[in-house]
mmCIF file of C-alpha atoms in Angstrom:
data_model
loop_
_atom_site.group_PDB
_atom_site.id
_atom_site.type_symbol
_atom_site.label_atom_id
_atom_site.label_comp_id
_atom_site.label_asym_id
_atom_site.label_seq_id
_atom_site.Cartn_x
_atom_site.Cartn_y
_atom_site.Cartn_z
ATOM 1 C CA MET A 1 0.234 -0.135 0.040
ATOM 2 C CA GLY A 2 3.001 2.272 1.103
ATOM 3 C CA ILE A 3 4.724 1.918 -2.256
ATOM 4 C CA SER A 4 1.586 2.313 -4.560
ATOM 5 C CA GLN A 5 0.877 5.605 -2.509
ATOM 6 C CA ARG A 6 4.679 7.157 -3.101
ATOM 7 C CA THR A 7 4.408 6.151 -6.993
ATOM 8 C CA SER A 8 0.593 7.777 -7.207
ATOM 9 C CA THR A 9 2.416 10.833 -5.245
ATOM 10 C CA LYS A 10 5.062 10.919 -7.767
ATOM 11 C CA ALA A 11 2.968 10.570 -11.125
ATOM 12 C CA GLU A 12 0.606 13.235 -10.329
ATOM 13 C CA PRO A 13 2.660 16.341 -10.807
ATOM 14 C CA LEU A 14 3.801 14.750 -14.418
ATOM 15 C CA ILE A 15 -0.417 13.921 -15.098
ATOM 16 C CA ILE A 16 -1.131 17.381 -13.873
ATOM 17 C CA SER A 17 1.854 19.165 -16.192
ATOM 18 C CA PHE A 18 1.209 16.961 -19.505
ATOM 19 C CA THR A 19 -2.711 17.893 -19.481
ATOM 20 C CA ALA A 20 -1.561 21.624 -18.601
ATOM 21 C CA LEU A 21 1.090 21.035 -21.768
ATOM 22 C CA ALA A 22 -1.637 19.613 -23.768
ATOM 23 C CA LEU A 23 -4.001 22.304 -23.038
ATOM 24 C CA LEU A 24 -1.761 24.683 -24.398
ATOM 25 C CA THR A 25 -0.682 23.063 -27.405
ATOM 26 C CA ALA A 26 -4.286 22.821 -28.363
ATOM 27 C CA ALA A 27 -4.509 26.570 -27.960
ATOM 28 C CA VAL A 28 -1.922 27.118 -30.175
ATOM 29 C CA GLN A 29 -3.269 24.863 -32.739
ATOM 30 C CA SER A 30 -6.819 26.689 -32.542
ATOM 31 C CA THR A 31 -5.679 29.737 -32.693
ATOM 32 C CA LYS A 32 -3.608 29.075 -35.941
ATOM 33 C CA SER A 33 -5.990 27.199 -37.061
ATOM 34 C CA LEU A 34 -8.568 30.281 -36.943
ATOM 35 C CA CYS A 35 -5.753 32.243 -38.349
ATOM 36 C CA GLU A 36 -5.659 30.399 -41.609
ATOM 37 C CA THR A 37 -9.658 30.414 -41.608
ATOM 38 C CA VAL A 38 -9.722 34.463 -41.081
ATOM 39 C CA LYS A 39 -6.513 34.566 -44.135
ATOM 40 C CA ARG A 40 -8.736 32.774 -45.995
ATOM 41 C CA PHE A 41 -11.781 35.205 -46.185
ATOM 42 C CA LYS A 42 -9.889 38.249 -45.260
ATOM 43 C CA GLU A 43 -9.473 39.543 -48.959
ATOM 44 C CA ARG A 44 -9.345 43.520 -48.477
ATOM 45 C CA ASN A 45 -11.527 43.346 -45.232
ATOM 46 C CA ARG A 46 -9.582 45.530 -42.659
ATOM 47 C CA THR A 47 -11.623 44.280 -39.718
ATOM 48 C CA LEU A 48 -10.441 40.543 -40.607
ATOM 49 C CA GLY A 49 -7.379 41.681 -41.416
ATOM 50 C CA ARG A 50 -6.941 43.257 -37.718
ATOM 51 C CA LEU A 51 -7.873 40.079 -36.639
ATOM 52 C CA GLN A 52 -5.451 38.028 -38.432
ATOM 53 C CA ASP A 53 -2.926 40.667 -36.703
ATOM 54 C CA GLU A 54 -4.217 40.512 -33.561
ATOM 55 C CA LEU A 55 -4.502 36.257 -33.844
ATOM 56 C CA GLU A 56 -0.706 35.704 -34.835
ATOM 57 C CA ASP A 57 0.409 37.708 -32.019
ATOM 58 C CA LEU A 58 -1.287 35.581 -29.426
ATOM 59 C CA ALA A 59 -0.143 32.484 -31.693
ATOM 60 C CA ASN A 60 3.207 33.762 -31.197
ATOM 61 C CA ILE A 61 3.232 34.140 -27.359
ATOM 62 C CA LEU A 62 1.385 30.833 -26.680
ATOM 63 C CA ASP A 63 4.397 29.102 -28.670
ATOM 64 C CA SER A 64 6.695 31.348 -26.623
ATOM 65 C CA LEU A 65 4.911 29.739 -23.513
ATOM 66 C CA ILE A 66 5.603 26.169 -25.097
ATOM 67 C CA GLN A 67 9.664 26.963 -25.102
ATOM 68 C CA VAL A 68 10.008 28.413 -21.734
ATOM 69 C CA THR A 69 12.690 25.472 -20.424
ATOM 70 C CA ASP A 70 11.950 26.438 -16.809
ATOM 71 C CA ALA A 71 8.342 26.411 -17.154
ATOM 72 C CA LYS A 72 6.886 25.360 -14.302
ATOM 73 C CA THR A 73 3.267 23.476 -13.298
ATOM 74 C CA SER A 74 2.228 26.067 -11.045
ATOM 75 C CA MET A 75 2.793 28.857 -14.091
ATOM 76 C CA LEU A 76 0.793 26.885 -16.506
ATOM 77 C CA ALA A 77 -2.264 26.378 -13.455
ATOM 78 C CA PHE A 78 -1.892 30.334 -12.928
ATOM 79 C CA LEU A 79 -2.355 30.471 -16.634
ATOM 80 C CA HIS A 80 -4.919 27.698 -17.152
ATOM 81 C CA ASP A 81 -8.240 29.927 -17.672
ATOM 82 C CA PRO A 82 -6.818 32.305 -20.239
ATOM 83 C CA ILE A 83 -5.217 29.313 -22.242
ATOM 84 C CA ARG A 84 -8.308 27.607 -22.042
ATOM 85 C CA ARG A 85 -10.496 30.360 -23.089
ATOM 86 C CA CYS A 86 -8.109 31.184 -26.001
ATOM 87 C CA SER A 87 -8.898 27.557 -27.518
ATOM 88 C CA GLN A 88 -12.254 27.264 -26.838
ATOM 89 C CA ILE A 89 -13.775 30.522 -28.636
ATOM 90 C CA CYS A 90 -11.149 30.262 -31.273
ATOM 91 C CA GLY A 91 -12.868 26.987 -32.243
ATOM 92 C CA THR A 92 -16.102 27.923 -31.873
ATOM 93 C CA PHE A 93 -15.442 31.110 -33.787
ATOM 94 C CA GLU A 94 -13.911 29.484 -36.666
ATOM 95 C CA GLN A 95 -16.879 27.388 -36.847
ATOM 96 C CA THR A 96 -19.027 30.802 -36.768
ATOM 97 C CA MET A 97 -17.296 32.088 -39.608
ATOM 98 C CA GLU A 98 -17.677 29.222 -41.830
ATOM 99 C CA VAL A 99 -21.500 29.192 -41.281
ATOM 100 C CA PHE A 100 -21.653 32.994 -41.758
ATOM 101 C CA ASN A 101 -19.981 32.542 -45.149
ATOM 102 C CA GLN A 102 -22.324 29.521 -46.229
ATOM 103 C CA ASN A 103 -25.091 31.324 -45.429
ATOM 104 C CA ALA A 104 -23.801 34.458 -47.255
ATOM 105 C CA VAL A 105 -26.386 35.957 -50.506
ATOM 106 C CA THR A 106 -24.123 37.553 -52.171
ATOM 107 C CA GLY A 107 -20.268 37.091 -52.577
ATOM 108 C CA LEU A 108 -19.209 40.353 -50.644
ATOM 109 C CA ARG A 109 -19.793 39.449 -46.883
ATOM 110 C CA ASP A 110 -19.892 42.204 -44.122
ATOM 111 C CA TRP A 111 -18.536 40.101 -41.650
ATOM 112 C CA THR A 112 -18.895 43.219 -39.628
ATOM 113 C CA LYS A 113 -22.667 41.737 -39.359
ATOM 114 C CA MET A 114 -21.634 38.571 -38.141
ATOM 115 C CA GLN A 115 -22.354 37.705 -34.077
ATOM 116 C CA PHE A 116 -20.604 36.073 -31.906
ATOM 117 C CA MET A 117 -21.511 35.833 -28.167
ATOM 118 C CA GLY A 118 -24.004 38.629 -28.572
ATOM 119 C CA SER A 119 -21.320 40.646 -30.378
ATOM 120 C CA GLY A 120 -19.856 41.492 -33.302
ATOM 121 C CA VAL A 121 -16.263 41.059 -34.725
ATOM 122 C CA HIS A 122 -14.799 43.878 -33.094
ATOM 123 C CA GLU A 123 -14.877 42.777 -29.651
ATOM 124 C CA PHE A 124 -13.882 39.345 -30.631
ATOM 125 C CA ILE A 125 -10.944 41.327 -31.563
ATOM 126 C CA ASP A 126 -10.770 42.912 -27.772
ATOM 127 C CA THR A 127 -11.284 39.767 -26.546
ATOM 128 C CA ILE A 128 -8.624 37.664 -27.947
ATOM 129 C CA GLY A 129 -6.023 41.050 -27.463
ATOM 130 C CA GLY A 130 -6.783 40.838 -23.641
ATOM 131 C CA TYR A 131 -6.193 37.335 -23.215
ATOM 132 C CA LYS A 132 -2.881 37.674 -25.762
ATOM 133 C CA SER A 133 -1.941 40.999 -23.400
ATOM 134 C CA THR A 134 -2.956 38.702 -20.189
ATOM 135 C CA ILE A 135 -0.430 35.849 -20.784
ATOM 136 C CA SER A 136 2.024 38.613 -21.988
ATOM 137 C CA VAL A 137 1.728 39.536 -18.398
ATOM 138 C CA GLY A 138 1.747 35.691 -17.146
ATOM 139 C CA LEU A 139 5.168 35.346 -18.784
ATOM 140 C CA GLY A 140 6.814 38.249 -17.357
ATOM 141 C CA ILE A 141 5.712 37.292 -13.911
ATOM 142 C CA THR A 142 7.933 34.359 -14.788
ATOM 143 C CA THR A 143 10.482 36.588 -15.500
ATOM 144 C CA MET A 144 10.353 38.311 -12.464
ATOM 145 C CA HIS A 145 10.944 35.206 -10.598
ATOM 146 C CA THR A 146 13.884 33.884 -12.829
ATOM 147 C CA SER A 147 16.072 36.670 -13.909
ATOM 148 C CA GLU A 148 17.158 40.147 -12.860
ATOM 149 C CA VAL A 149 15.118 42.904 -14.006
ATOM 150 C CA SER A 150 15.581 46.851 -14.215
ATOM 151 C CA HIS A 151 13.959 49.856 -12.903
ATOM 152 C CA ARG A 152 13.042 50.607 -16.561
ATOM 153 C CA ASP A 153 11.706 47.266 -17.206
ATOM 154 C CA LEU A 154 9.843 47.460 -13.967
ATOM 155 C CA GLN A 155 7.694 50.316 -14.909
ATOM 156 C CA GLU A 156 6.989 49.261 -18.874
ATOM 157 C CA TYR A 157 6.071 46.423 -17.323
ATOM 158 C CA ASP A 158 3.779 47.942 -14.467
ATOM 159 C CA GLU A 159 2.306 50.149 -17.140
ATOM 160 C CA MET A 160 1.465 46.762 -19.429
ATOM 161 C CA ALA A 161 -0.403 45.087 -16.277
ATOM 162 C CA LYS A 162 -2.309 48.219 -15.679
ATOM 163 C CA ASP A 163 -3.028 48.812 -19.437
ATOM 164 C CA THR A 164 -4.488 45.175 -19.846
ATOM 165 C CA ALA A 165 -6.195 45.125 -16.232
ATOM 166 C CA TYR A 166 -8.262 48.491 -17.305
ATOM 167 C CA ASP A 167 -9.101 46.883 -20.706
ATOM 168 C CA LEU A 168 -10.591 43.518 -18.958
ATOM 169 C CA GLY A 169 -12.275 45.659 -16.787
ATOM 170 C CA VAL A 170 -14.195 47.439 -19.710
ATOM 171 C CA HIS A 171 -14.793 43.653 -21.154
ATOM 172 C CA LEU A 172 -16.022 42.586 -17.546
ATOM 173 C CA GLN A 173 -18.219 45.232 -17.393
ATOM 174 C CA ARG A 174 -19.466 44.452 -21.363
ATOM 175 C CA ILE A 175 -20.209 40.773 -19.926
ATOM 176 C CA ASP A 176 -22.159 41.977 -16.825
ATOM 177 C CA GLU A 177 -24.635 44.026 -19.078
ATOM 178 C CA LYS A 178 -25.077 40.980 -21.277
ATOM 179 C CA MET A 179 -25.833 38.573 -18.532
ATOM 180 C CA ALA A 180 -28.467 40.860 -16.984
ATOM 181 C CA LEU A 181 -30.387 41.300 -20.639
ATOM 182 C CA SER A 182 -30.167 37.950 -21.004
ATOM 183 C CA THR A 183 -31.955 37.508 -17.583
ATOM 184 C CA PHE A 184 -34.685 39.357 -18.990
ATOM 185 C CA ASP A 185 -34.590 37.739 -22.602
ATOM 186 C CA ASN A 186 -36.106 34.648 -22.893
ATOM 187 C CA ALA A 187 -35.327 33.878 -26.527
ATOM 188 C CA CYS A 188 -31.912 34.281 -25.450
ATOM 189 C CA ASN A 189 -29.834 31.394 -26.380
ATOM 190 C CA SER A 190 -29.067 29.253 -23.186
ATOM 191 C CA ASP A 191 -25.484 28.403 -25.017
ATOM 192 C CA ILE A 192 -24.757 32.010 -25.217
ATOM 193 C CA ARG A 193 -25.389 32.585 -21.459
ATOM 194 C CA VAL A 194 -23.066 29.183 -20.413
ATOM 195 C CA ASP A 195 -20.290 31.082 -23.123
ATOM 196 C CA LEU A 196 -20.698 34.329 -20.804
ATOM 197 C CA GLU A 197 -20.630 32.707 -17.752
ATOM 198 C CA ASP A 198 -17.336 31.173 -18.784
ATOM 199 C CA GLU A 199 -16.277 34.189 -20.379
ATOM 200 C CA ARG A 200 -16.587 36.360 -17.272
ATOM 201 C CA LYS A 201 -14.728 33.515 -14.858
ATOM 202 C CA ALA A 202 -11.921 33.342 -17.212
ATOM 203 C CA THR A 203 -12.024 37.353 -17.538
ATOM 204 C CA THR A 204 -12.170 37.398 -13.634
ATOM 205 C CA GLN A 205 -8.817 35.416 -13.314
ATOM 206 C CA CYS A 206 -7.155 37.234 -15.751
ATOM 207 C CA LEU A 207 -7.770 40.218 -13.653
ATOM 208 C CA ARG A 208 -6.137 38.167 -10.812
ATOM 209 C CA ILE A 209 -3.146 37.918 -12.404
ATOM 210 C CA CYS A 210 -3.059 41.356 -13.854
ATOM 211 C CA GLU A 211 -3.475 41.976 -9.771
ATOM 212 C CA ASP A 212 -0.850 39.711 -9.045
ATOM 213 C CA ALA A 213 2.092 41.262 -11.621
ATOM 214 C CA LYS A 214 1.204 44.934 -10.149
ATOM 215 C CA SER A 215 1.754 43.129 -6.661
ATOM 216 C CA ARG A 216 4.936 41.812 -7.811
ATOM 217 C CA VAL A 217 6.499 45.178 -9.588
ATOM 218 C CA LYS A 218 6.079 47.118 -6.257
ATOM 219 C CA SER A 219 7.460 44.746 -4.122
ATOM 220 C CA LEU A 220 10.372 44.455 -6.342
ATOM 221 C CA THR A 221 11.109 48.364 -6.713
ATOM 222 C CA ASN A 222 10.046 48.522 -2.736
ATOM 223 C CA ARG A 223 13.193 45.992 -2.949
ATOM 224 C CA GLY A 224 15.198 48.027 -5.086
ATOM 225 C CA SER A 225 14.681 51.612 -3.383
ATOM 226 C CA SER A 226 16.079 49.762 -0.178
ATOM 227 C CA GLN A 227 18.724 48.091 -1.847
ATOM 228 C CA VAL A 228 20.030 51.808 -3.181
ATOM 229 C CA SER A 229 19.238 53.374 0.386
ATOM 230 C CA GLN A 230 21.321 50.965 2.034
ATOM 231 C CA ASN A 231 24.049 50.841 -0.531
ATOM 232 C CA THR A 232 24.270 54.689 -0.012
ATOM 233 C CA ALA A 233 24.650 54.504 3.524
ATOM 234 C CA GLU A 234 27.723 51.841 3.070
ATOM 235 C CA GLU A 235 29.015 53.601 1.011
ATOM 236 C CA VAL A 236 28.666 57.160 3.111
ATOM 237 C CA CYS A 237 29.936 54.567 5.766
ATOM 238 C CA ARG A 238 32.988 53.577 3.693
ATOM 239 C CA MET A 239 34.261 56.929 2.944
ATOM 240 C CA ALA A 240 33.793 58.349 6.401
ATOM 241 C CA SER A 241 36.446 55.056 7.800
ATOM 242 C CA GLU A 242 38.419 56.046 5.465
ATOM 243 C CA VAL A 243 38.962 60.010 6.229
ATOM 244 C CA PRO A 244 42.356 59.691 8.801
ATOM 245 C CA ASN A 245 41.925 61.591 11.835
ATOM 246 C CA ARG A 246 43.139 65.067 11.142
ATOM 247 C CA ASN A 247 44.255 67.794 13.325
ATOM 248 C CA ILE A 248 43.320 70.873 12.863
ATOM 249 C CA TYR A 249 45.435 74.069 13.347
ATOM 250 C CA ARG A 250 43.790 77.346 13.489
ATOM 251 C CA ILE A 251 45.806 80.683 12.951
ATOM 252 C CA GLY A 252 43.887 83.946 13.889
ATOM 253 C CA GLU A 253 46.242 86.123 11.080
ATOM 254 C CA ALA A 254 48.987 85.148 8.608
ATOM 255 C CA SER A 255 50.289 88.194 6.785
ATOM 256 C CA ALA A 256 53.884 89.001 4.626
ATOM 257 C CA SER A 257 55.025 92.552 4.167
ATOM 258 C CA GLY A 258 57.923 94.002 2.123
ATOM 259 C CA GLY A 259 60.559 91.627 0.469
ATOM 260 C CA SER A 260 59.530 88.939 4.062
ATOM 261 C CA ASP A 261 58.996 85.097 3.432
ATOM 262 C CA GLN A 262 56.178 83.331 5.550
ATOM 263 C CA VAL A 263 55.866 79.818 5.620
ATOM 264 C CA VAL A 264 53.072 77.934 7.611
ATOM 265 C CA VAL A 265 53.432 74.573 6.977
ATOM 266 C CA ALA A 266 52.743 71.145 8.803
ATOM 267 C CA THR A 267 54.301 67.776 7.594
ATOM 268 C CA THR A 268 51.840 65.691 9.461
ATOM 269 C CA ALA A 269 48.155 64.939 7.818
ATOM 270 C CA GLY A 270 45.973 68.077 9.456
ATOM 271 C CA SER A 271 43.999 70.960 8.263
ATOM 272 C CA PHE A 272 44.169 74.871 8.475
ATOM 273 C CA SER A 273 41.580 77.331 9.713
ATOM 274 C CA ILE A 274 42.864 80.773 9.230
ATOM 275 C CA GLU A 275 40.911 84.016 9.919
ATOM 276 C CA LYS A 276 43.087 86.544 7.985
ATOM 277 C CA ALA A 277 45.799 85.850 5.603
ATOM 278 C CA GLU A 278 47.877 88.648 3.535
ATOM 279 C CA SER A 279 50.131 89.111 1.136
ATOM 280 C CA ARG A 280 51.951 92.188 0.116
ATOM 281 C CA SER A 281 54.787 93.382 -2.097
ATOM 282 C CA LYS A 282 57.190 90.853 -3.322
ATOM 283 C CA SER A 283 56.793 88.411 -0.182
ATOM 284 C CA THR A 284 55.808 84.687 -0.442
ATOM 285 C CA GLN A 285 53.373 83.191 1.548
ATOM 286 C CA LEU A 286 52.634 79.574 1.876
ATOM 287 C CA VAL A 287 50.309 78.299 3.941
ATOM 288 C CA GLY A 288 49.032 74.065 4.031
ATOM 289 C CA SER A 289 50.090 70.638 4.988
ATOM 290 C CA ILE A 290 52.674 69.121 3.181
ATOM 291 C CA THR A 291 55.083 66.351 3.152
ATOM 292 C CA ASP A 292 58.821 66.341 4.487
ATOM 293 C CA GLU A 293 60.105 65.688 1.277
ATOM 294 C CA THR A 294 57.804 68.292 -0.817
ATOM 295 C CA LEU A 295 58.588 71.411 2.264
ATOM 296 C CA LYS A 296 62.558 70.157 1.966
ATOM 297 C CA ARG A 297 61.724 70.756 -2.291
ATOM 298 C CA ARG A 298 60.286 74.096 -2.186
ATOM 299 C CA VAL A 299 63.136 75.550 0.828
ATOM 300 C CA ARG A 300 65.450 73.951 -1.590
ATOM 301 C CA ASP A 301 64.527 75.093 -4.700
ATOM 302 C CA HIS A 302 63.741 78.827 -3.264
ATOM 303 C CA TYR A 303 66.229 79.524 -0.914
ATOM 304 C CA VAL A 304 69.483 77.358 -2.328
#
């Protein structure tokens, strides 16, 4: 019994990891399949052109997620809802496009009239963009956990998380409005209601990911500021410890008149505090702290 339990415990993370990777792979395939369908129908339609660009970006980010060699099961679990939802809505949207194309009366199709989950293509593009940005934020969290990032990178990442959270908040508000309307609309398709509930759940998780990212950035920024302050204090202490104990020589007045020379020096480390020093006519006046050798050389050069 003990051996069986240990084997099950060891196998469980592998099963979870395999499931998460399978979900991610399915999302990549679903995204790329929809992208190919959009290319096929796009022609010169600018709306579908925007959708194609968004799908290509999403596919690239999902590929990057697969290629992260140290991707942990916890990270994939963290991004489970947006990845699953991407796979689901891309597949459903592709089916909707095929049906809309078959039902078109004329050869020229107005794709903006196609309905999906109670809205049009433009809102679907925004939805895909929200998932794409959320997964990018999730990848950023992994980067912050495994690598050192600069203060500038943290600022840019924080802005990205805030922008994504704002867009997701708008999307969530639209979902709530649709769900409120569907409550009073008996003709509303039950499948649409289920989709809206699922979309709301995934969007809420996306917002949690953004909040986690902002908290992580704040933590790293505060840690960086504390480290800078500590380094500055240590540098000041180091510089202070390197300054030797010096004598201060205080002189009220030093003057030289006529043709006289006056030398006020100390050959030990120290400093002078002189209230008044004058030099007149051709006199020479030297005040300061110099070494024995320098003093001898100055005297020799001047007097000998």
